[in-house]
PDB file of C-alpha atoms in Angstrom:
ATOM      1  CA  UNK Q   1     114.852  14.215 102.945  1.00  0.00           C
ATOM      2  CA  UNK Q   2     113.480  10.778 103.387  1.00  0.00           C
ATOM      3  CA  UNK Q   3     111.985   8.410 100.543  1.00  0.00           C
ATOM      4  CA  UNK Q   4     109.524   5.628 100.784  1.00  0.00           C
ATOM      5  CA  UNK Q   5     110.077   2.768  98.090  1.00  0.00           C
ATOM      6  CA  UNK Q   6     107.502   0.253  97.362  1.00  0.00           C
ATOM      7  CA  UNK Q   7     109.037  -1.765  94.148  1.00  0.00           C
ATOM      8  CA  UNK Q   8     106.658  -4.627  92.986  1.00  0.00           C
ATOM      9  CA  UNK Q   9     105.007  -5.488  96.415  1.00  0.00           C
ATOM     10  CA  UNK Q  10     102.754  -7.976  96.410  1.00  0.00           C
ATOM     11  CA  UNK Q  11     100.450  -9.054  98.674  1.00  0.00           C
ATOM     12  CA  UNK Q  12      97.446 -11.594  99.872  1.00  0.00           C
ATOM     13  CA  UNK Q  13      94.881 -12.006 102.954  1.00  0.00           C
ATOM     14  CA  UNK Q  14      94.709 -14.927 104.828  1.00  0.00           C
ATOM     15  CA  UNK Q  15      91.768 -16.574 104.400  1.00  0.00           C
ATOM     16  CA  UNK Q  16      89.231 -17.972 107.877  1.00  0.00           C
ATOM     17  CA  UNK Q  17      90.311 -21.700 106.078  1.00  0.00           C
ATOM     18  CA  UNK Q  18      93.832 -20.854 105.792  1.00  0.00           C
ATOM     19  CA  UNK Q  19      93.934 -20.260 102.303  1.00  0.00           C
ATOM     20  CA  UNK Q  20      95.681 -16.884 101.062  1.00  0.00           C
ATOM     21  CA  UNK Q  21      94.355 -14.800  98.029  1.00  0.00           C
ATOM     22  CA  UNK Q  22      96.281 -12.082  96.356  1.00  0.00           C
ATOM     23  CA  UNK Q  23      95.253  -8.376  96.723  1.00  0.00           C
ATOM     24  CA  UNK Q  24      97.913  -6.910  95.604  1.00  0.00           C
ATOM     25  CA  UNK Q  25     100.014  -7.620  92.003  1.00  0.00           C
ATOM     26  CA  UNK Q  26     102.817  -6.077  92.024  1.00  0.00           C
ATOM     27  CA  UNK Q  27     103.214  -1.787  93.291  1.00  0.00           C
ATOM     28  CA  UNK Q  28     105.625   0.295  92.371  1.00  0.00           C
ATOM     29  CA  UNK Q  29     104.942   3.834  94.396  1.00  0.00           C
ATOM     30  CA  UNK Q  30     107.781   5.915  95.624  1.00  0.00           C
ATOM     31  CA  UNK Q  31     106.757   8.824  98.337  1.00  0.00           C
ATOM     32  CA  UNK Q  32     109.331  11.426  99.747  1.00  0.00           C
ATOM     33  CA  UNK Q  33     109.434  14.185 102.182  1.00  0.00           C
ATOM     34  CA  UNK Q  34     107.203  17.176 101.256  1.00  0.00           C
ATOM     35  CA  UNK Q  35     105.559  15.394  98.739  1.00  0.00           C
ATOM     36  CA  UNK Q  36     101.722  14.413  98.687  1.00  0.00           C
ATOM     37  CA  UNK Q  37     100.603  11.546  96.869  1.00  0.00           C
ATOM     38  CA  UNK Q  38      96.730  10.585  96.617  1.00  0.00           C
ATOM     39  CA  UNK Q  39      96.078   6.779  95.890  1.00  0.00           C
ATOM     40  CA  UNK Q  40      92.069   7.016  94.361  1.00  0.00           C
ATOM     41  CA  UNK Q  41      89.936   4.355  93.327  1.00  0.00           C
ATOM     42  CA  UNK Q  42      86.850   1.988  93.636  1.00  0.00           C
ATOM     43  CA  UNK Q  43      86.072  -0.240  96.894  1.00  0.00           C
ATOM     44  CA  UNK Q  44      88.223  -3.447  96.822  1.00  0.00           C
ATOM     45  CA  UNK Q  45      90.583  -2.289  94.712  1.00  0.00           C
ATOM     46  CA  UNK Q  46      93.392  -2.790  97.505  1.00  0.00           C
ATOM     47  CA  UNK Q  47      94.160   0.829  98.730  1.00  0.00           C
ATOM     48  CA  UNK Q  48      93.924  -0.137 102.290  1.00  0.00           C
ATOM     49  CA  UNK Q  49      95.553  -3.501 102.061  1.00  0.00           C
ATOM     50  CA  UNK Q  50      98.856  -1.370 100.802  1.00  0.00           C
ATOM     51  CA  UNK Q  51      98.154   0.966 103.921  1.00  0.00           C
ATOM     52  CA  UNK Q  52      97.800  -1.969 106.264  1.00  0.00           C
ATOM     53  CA  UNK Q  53     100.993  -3.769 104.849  1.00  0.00           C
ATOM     54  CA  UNK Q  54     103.157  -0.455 104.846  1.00  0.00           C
ATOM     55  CA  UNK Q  55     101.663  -0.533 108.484  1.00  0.00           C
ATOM     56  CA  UNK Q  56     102.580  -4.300 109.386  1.00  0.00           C
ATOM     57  CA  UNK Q  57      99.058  -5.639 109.785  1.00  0.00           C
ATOM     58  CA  UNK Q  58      99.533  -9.609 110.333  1.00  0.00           C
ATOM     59  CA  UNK Q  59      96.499 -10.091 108.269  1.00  0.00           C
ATOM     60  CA  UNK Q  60      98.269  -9.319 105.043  1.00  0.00           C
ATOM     61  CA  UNK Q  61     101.322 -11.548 104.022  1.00  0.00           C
ATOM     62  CA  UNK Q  62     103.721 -10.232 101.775  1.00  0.00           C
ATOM     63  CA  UNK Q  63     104.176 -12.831  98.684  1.00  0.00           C
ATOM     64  CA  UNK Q  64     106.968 -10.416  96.595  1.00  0.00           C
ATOM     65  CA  UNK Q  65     108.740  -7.221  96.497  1.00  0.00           C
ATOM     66  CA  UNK Q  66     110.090  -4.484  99.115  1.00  0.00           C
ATOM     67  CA  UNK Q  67     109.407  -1.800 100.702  1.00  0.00           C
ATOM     68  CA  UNK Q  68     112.183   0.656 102.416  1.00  0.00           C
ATOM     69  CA  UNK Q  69     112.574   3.937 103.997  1.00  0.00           C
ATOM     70  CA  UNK Q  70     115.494   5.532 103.505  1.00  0.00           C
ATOM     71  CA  UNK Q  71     117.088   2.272 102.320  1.00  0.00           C
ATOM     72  CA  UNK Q  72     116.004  -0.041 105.615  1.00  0.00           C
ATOM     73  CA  UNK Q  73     114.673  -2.216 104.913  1.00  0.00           C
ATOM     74  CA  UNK Q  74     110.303  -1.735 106.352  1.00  0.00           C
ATOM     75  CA  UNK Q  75     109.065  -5.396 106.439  1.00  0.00           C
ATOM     76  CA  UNK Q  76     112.012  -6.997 108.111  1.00  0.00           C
ATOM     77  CA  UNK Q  77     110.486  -4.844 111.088  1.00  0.00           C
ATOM     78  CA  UNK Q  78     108.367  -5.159 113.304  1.00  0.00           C
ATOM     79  CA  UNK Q  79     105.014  -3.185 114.172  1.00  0.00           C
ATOM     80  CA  UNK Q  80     106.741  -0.420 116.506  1.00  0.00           C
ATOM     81  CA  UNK Q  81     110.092  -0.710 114.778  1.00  0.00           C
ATOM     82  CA  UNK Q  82     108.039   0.642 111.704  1.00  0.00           C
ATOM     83  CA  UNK Q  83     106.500   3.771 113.459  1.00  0.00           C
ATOM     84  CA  UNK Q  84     110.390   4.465 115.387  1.00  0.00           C
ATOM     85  CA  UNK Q  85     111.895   4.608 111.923  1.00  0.00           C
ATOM     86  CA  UNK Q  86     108.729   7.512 110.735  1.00  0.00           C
ATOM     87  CA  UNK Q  87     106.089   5.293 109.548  1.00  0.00           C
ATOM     88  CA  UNK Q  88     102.530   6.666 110.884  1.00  0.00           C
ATOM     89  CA  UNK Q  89      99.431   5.124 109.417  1.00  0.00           C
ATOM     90  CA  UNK Q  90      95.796   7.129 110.414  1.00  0.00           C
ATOM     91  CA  UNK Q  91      93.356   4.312 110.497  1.00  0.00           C
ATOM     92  CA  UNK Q  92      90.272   4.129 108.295  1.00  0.00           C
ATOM     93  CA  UNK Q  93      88.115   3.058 111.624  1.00  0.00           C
ATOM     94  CA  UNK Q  94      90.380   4.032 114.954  1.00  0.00           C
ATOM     95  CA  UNK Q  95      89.832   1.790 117.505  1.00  0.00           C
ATOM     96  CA  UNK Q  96      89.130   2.442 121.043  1.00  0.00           C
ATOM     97  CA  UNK Q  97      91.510   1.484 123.802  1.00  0.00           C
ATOM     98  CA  UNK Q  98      89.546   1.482 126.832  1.00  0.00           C
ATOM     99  CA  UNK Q  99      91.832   2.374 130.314  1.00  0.00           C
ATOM    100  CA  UNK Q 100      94.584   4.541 128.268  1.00  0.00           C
ATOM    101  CA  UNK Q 101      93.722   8.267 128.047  1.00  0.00           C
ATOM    102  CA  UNK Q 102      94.584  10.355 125.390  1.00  0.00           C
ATOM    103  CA  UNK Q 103      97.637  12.495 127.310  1.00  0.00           C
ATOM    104  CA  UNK Q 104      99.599   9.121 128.395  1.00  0.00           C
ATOM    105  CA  UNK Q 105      98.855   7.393 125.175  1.00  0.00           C
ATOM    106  CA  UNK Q 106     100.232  10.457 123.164  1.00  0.00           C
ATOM    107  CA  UNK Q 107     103.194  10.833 125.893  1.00  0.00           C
ATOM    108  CA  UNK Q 108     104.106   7.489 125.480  1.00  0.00           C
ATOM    109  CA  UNK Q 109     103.890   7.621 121.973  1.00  0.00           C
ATOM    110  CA  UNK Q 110     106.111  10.440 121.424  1.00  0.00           C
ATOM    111  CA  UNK Q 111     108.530   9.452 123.972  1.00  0.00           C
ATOM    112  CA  UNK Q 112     109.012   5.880 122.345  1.00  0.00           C
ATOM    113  CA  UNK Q 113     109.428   7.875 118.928  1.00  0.00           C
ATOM    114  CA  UNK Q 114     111.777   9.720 119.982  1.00  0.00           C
ATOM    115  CA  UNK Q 115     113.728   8.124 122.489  1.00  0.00           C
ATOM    116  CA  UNK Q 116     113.154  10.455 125.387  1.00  0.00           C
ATOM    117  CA  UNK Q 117     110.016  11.669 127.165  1.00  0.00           C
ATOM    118  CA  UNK Q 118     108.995  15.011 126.381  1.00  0.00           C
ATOM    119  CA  UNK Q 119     109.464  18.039 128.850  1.00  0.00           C
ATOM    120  CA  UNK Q 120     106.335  17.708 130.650  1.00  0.00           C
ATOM    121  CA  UNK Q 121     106.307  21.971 131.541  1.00  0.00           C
ATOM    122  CA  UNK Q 122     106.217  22.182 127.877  1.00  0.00           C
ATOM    123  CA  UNK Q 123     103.696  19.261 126.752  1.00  0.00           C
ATOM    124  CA  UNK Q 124     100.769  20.299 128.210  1.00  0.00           C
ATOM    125  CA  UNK Q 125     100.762  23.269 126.294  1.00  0.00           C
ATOM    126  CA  UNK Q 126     102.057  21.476 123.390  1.00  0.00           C
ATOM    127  CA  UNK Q 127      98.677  18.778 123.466  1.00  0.00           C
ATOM    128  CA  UNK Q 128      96.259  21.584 124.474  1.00  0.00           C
ATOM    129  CA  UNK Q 129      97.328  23.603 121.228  1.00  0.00           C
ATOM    130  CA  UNK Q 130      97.417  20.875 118.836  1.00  0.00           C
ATOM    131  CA  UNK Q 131      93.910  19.692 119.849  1.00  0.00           C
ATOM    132  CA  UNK Q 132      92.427  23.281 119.814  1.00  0.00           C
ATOM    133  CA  UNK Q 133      93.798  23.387 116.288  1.00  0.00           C
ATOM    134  CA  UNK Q 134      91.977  20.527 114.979  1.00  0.00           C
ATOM    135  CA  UNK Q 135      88.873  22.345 117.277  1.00  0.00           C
ATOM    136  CA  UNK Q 136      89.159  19.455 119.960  1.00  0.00           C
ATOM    137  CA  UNK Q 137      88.189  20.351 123.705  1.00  0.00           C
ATOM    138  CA  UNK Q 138      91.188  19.875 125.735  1.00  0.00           C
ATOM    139  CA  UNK Q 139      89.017  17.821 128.238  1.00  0.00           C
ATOM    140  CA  UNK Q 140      89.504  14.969 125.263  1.00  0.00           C
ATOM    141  CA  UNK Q 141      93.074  14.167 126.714  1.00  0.00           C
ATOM    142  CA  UNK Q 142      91.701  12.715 130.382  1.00  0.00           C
ATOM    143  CA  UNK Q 143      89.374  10.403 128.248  1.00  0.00           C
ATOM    144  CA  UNK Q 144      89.962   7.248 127.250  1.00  0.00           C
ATOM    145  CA  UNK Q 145      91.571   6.872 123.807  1.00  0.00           C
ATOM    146  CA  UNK Q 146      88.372   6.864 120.863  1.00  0.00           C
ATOM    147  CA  UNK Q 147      85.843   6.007 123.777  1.00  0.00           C
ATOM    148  CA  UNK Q 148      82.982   7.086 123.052  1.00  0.00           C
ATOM    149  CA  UNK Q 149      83.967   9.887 120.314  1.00  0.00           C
ATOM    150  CA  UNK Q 150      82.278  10.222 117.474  1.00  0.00           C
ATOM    151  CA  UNK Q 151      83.697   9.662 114.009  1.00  0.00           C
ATOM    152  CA  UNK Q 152      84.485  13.272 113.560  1.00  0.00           C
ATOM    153  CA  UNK Q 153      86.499  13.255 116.676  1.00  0.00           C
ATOM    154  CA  UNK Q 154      88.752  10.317 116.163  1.00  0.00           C
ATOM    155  CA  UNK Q 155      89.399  11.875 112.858  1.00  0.00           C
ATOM    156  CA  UNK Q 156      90.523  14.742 114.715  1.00  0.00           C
ATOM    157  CA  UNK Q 157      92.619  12.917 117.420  1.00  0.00           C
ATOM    158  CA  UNK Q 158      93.728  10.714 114.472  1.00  0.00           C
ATOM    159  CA  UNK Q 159      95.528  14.521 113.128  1.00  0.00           C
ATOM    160  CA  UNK Q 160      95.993  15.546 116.744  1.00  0.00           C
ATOM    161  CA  UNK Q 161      98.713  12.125 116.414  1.00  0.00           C
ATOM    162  CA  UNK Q 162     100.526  13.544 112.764  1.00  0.00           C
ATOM    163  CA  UNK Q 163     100.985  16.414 114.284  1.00  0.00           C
ATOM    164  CA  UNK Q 164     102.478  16.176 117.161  1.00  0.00           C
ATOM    165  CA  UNK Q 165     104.448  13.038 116.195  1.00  0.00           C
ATOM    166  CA  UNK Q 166     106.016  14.470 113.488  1.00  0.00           C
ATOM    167  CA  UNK Q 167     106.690  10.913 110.955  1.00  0.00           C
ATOM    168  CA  UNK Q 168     109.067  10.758 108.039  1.00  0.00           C
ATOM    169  CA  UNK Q 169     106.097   9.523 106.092  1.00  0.00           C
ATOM    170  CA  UNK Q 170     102.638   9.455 106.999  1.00  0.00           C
ATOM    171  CA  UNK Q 171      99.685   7.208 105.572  1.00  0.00           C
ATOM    172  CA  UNK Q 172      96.246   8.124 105.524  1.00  0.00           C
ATOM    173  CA  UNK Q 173      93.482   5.825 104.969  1.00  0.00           C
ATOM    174  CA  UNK Q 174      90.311   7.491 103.827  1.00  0.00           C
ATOM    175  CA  UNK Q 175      90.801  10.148 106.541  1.00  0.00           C
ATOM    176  CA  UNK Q 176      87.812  12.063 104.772  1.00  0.00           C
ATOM    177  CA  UNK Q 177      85.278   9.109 105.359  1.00  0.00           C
ATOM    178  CA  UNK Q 178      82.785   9.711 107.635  1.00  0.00           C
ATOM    179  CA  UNK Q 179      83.627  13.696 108.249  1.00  0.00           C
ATOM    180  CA  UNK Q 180      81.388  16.639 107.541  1.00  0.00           C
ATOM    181  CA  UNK Q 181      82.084  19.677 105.652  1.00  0.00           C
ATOM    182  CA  UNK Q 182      83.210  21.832 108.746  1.00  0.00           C
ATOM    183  CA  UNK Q 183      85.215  18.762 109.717  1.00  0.00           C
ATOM    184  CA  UNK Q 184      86.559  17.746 106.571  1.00  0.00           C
ATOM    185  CA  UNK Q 185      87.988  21.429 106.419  1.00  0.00           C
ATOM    186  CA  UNK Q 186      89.299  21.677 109.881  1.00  0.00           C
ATOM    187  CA  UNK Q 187      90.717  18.152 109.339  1.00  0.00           C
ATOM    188  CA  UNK Q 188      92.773  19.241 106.129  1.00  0.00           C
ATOM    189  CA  UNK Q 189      93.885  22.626 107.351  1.00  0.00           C
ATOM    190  CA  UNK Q 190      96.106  19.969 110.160  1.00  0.00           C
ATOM    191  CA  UNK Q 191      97.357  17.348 107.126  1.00  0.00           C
ATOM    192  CA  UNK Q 192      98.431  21.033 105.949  1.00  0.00           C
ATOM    193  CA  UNK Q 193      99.930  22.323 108.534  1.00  0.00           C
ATOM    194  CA  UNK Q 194     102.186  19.094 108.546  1.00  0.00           C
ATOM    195  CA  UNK Q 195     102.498  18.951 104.552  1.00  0.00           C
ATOM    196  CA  UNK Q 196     103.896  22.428 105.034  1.00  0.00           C
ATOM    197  CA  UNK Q 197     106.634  21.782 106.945  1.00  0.00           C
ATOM    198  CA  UNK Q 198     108.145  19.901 104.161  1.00  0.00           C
ATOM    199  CA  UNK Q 199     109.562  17.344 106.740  1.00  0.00           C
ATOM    200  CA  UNK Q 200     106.748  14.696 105.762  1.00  0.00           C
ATOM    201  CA  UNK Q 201     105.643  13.027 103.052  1.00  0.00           C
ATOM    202  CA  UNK Q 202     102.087  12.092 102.806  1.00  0.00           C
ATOM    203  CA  UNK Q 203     100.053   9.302 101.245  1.00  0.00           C
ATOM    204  CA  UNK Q 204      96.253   9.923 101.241  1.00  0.00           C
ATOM    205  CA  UNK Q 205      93.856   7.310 100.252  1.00  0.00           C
ATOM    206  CA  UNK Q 206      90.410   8.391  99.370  1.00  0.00           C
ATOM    207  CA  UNK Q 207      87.479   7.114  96.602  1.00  0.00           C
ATOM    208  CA  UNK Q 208      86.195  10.880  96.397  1.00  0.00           C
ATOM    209  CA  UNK Q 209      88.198  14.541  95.328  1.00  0.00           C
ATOM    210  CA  UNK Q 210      86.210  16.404  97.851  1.00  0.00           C
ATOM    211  CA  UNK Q 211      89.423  16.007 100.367  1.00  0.00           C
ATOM    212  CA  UNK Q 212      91.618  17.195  97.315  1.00  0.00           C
ATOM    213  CA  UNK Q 213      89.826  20.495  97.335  1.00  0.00           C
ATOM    214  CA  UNK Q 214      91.547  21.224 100.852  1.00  0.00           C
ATOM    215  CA  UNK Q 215      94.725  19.125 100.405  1.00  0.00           C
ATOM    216  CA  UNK Q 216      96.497  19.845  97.147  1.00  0.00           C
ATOM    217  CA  UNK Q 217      97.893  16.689  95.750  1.00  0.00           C
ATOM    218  CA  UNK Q 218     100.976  16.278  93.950  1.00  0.00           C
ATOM    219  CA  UNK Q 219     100.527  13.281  92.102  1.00  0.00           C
ATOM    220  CA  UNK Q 220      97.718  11.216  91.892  1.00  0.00           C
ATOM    221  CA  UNK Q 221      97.833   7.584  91.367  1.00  0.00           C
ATOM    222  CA  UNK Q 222      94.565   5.619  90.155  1.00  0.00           C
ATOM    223  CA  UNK Q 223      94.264   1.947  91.777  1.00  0.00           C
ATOM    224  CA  UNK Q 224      92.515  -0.375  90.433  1.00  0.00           C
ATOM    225  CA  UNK Q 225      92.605  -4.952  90.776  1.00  0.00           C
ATOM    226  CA  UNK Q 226      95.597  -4.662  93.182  1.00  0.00           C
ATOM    227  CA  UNK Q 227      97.556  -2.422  90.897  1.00  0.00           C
ATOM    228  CA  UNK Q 228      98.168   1.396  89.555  1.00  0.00           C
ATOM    229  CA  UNK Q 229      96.654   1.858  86.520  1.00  0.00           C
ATOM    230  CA  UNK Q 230      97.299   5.490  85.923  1.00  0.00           C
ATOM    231  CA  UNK Q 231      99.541   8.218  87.444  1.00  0.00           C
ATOM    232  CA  UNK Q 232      99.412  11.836  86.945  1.00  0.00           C
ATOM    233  CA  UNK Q 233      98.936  15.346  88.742  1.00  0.00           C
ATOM    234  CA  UNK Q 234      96.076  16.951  90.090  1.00  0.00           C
ATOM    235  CA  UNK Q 235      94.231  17.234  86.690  1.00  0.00           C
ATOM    236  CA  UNK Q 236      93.862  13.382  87.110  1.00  0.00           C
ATOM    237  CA  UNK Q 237      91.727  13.816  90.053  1.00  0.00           C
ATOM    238  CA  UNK Q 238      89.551  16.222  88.044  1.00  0.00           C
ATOM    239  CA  UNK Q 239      89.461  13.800  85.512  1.00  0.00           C
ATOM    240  CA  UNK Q 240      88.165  11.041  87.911  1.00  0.00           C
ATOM    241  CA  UNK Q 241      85.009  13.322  89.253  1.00  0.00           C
ATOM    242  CA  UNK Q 242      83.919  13.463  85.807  1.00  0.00           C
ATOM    243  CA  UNK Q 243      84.177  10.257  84.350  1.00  0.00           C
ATOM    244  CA  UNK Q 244      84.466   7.655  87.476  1.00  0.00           C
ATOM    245  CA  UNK Q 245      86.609   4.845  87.302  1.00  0.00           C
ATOM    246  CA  UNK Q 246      84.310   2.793  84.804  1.00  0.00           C
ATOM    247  CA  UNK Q 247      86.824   2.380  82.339  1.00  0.00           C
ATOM    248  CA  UNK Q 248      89.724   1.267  84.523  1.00  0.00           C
ATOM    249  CA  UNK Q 249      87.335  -0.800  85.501  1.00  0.00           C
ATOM    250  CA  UNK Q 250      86.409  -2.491  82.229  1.00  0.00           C
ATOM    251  CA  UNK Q 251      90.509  -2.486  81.432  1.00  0.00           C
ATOM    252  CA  UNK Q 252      90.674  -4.629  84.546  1.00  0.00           C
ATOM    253  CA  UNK Q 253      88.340  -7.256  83.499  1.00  0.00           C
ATOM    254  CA  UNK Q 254      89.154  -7.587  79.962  1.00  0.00           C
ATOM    255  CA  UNK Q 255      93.287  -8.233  81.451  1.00  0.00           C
ATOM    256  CA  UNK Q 256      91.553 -10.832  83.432  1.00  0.00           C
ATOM    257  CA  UNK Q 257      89.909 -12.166  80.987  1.00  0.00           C
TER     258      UNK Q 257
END
């Protein structure tokens, strides 16, 4: 079993004039293997921030508190070190990497993960029947990496990634955003294939429950000003489509205040 630990990070952006403003005041989350935990709340609240500084995103600099994964310690490593150790992070926005198709990206990907290139008589098959899982034509792998998909597809390759990759703990940014219903489902039935293995434990960010109806949380964690406000199971979520996050809101202000 691995375990995530995230004990009183805190965090600011740098600033275009060089000045740095906190985001994040202080997190306490811990995440471990076959668990799912679903980080909810309003825009600007700081939900991707924590994804991006799990991640190792030079925007973000880290003013207080750890982070480790199975005891290492994560931001005394760099960018790739993080994703060799079982850190995967499935962006908000993918980005498009022109000249790199999707089959040597993924190949290179795995093989850095895991320290040896994969058989290539058996990864073929192995890309062709994760992508027709997540309803992807094959063709996808000779194109360039997010060129010209649309936002359903990188979604998809986004899953196409978690599964094949396997991490110890995966992060995923507002994976719903963007997706329609068919997607949304077809997208979820992949985090759940991987969920199901009980080998990785997820983190899903999101501002709506419509992805919880597919992906069954565990806990549920309610962020609000750079902080958790509330924790609880998957009544919580419930909870939050019925009464919004007005009154976390108000609590936030009035602490401010």
């Amino acid at each position: 079993m691995s375990t995530l630990e995230i004990r009183d990070l805190k965090v600011s952006v740098k600033l275009p004039e060089g000045e740095l403003k906190p985001i994040l005041h202080g997190v306490d989350l811990t995440v471990r293997s076959g668990e799912t935990h679903a980080i909810m709340g309003p825009n600007g609240s700081g939900k991707s921030t924590l994804a991006y500084s799990i991640a190792g995103h030079p925007k973000y600099e880290i003013t207080g508190g750890e982070v480790t994964l199975d005891g290492e310690d994560v931001l005394s490593m760099s960018v790739d070190e993080r994703a060799r150790a079982g850190l995967f992070l499935a962006m908000q926005y993918p980005v498009e990497v022109p000249g790199v198709s999707v089959a040597n990206f993924l190949r290179t990907a795995k093989t850095a993960i895991d320290g040896e290139a994969p058989k290539l008589r058996t990864w073929a098959g192995e890309l062709r029947g994760a992508m027709e899982k997540l309803q992807m034509d094959p063709a996808f792998a000779q194109r360039n990496v997010n060129e010209g998909f649309s936002g359903g597809e990188k979604k998809r390759h986004e899953i196409v990634q978690l599964e094949l990759i396997k991490p110890k703990i995966a992060i995923l940014d507002e994976t719903d955003s963007g997706l329609d219903v068919d997607a949304l489902r077809v997208v979820s039935e992949g985090v759940n294939r991987v969920r199901d293995t009980g080998d990785t434990g997820l983190l899903l960010i999101t501002h709506y429950t419509r992805i919880l109806r597919y992906i069954k949380p565990d806990f549920v964690h309610v962020f609000v000003a750079g902080r958790i406000v509330e924790q609880g199971g998957r009544e919580l979520a419930d909870k939050l489509e019925e009464e919004g996050y007005e009154r976390y809101l108000a609590g936030a202000g009035a602490a401010r205040a």
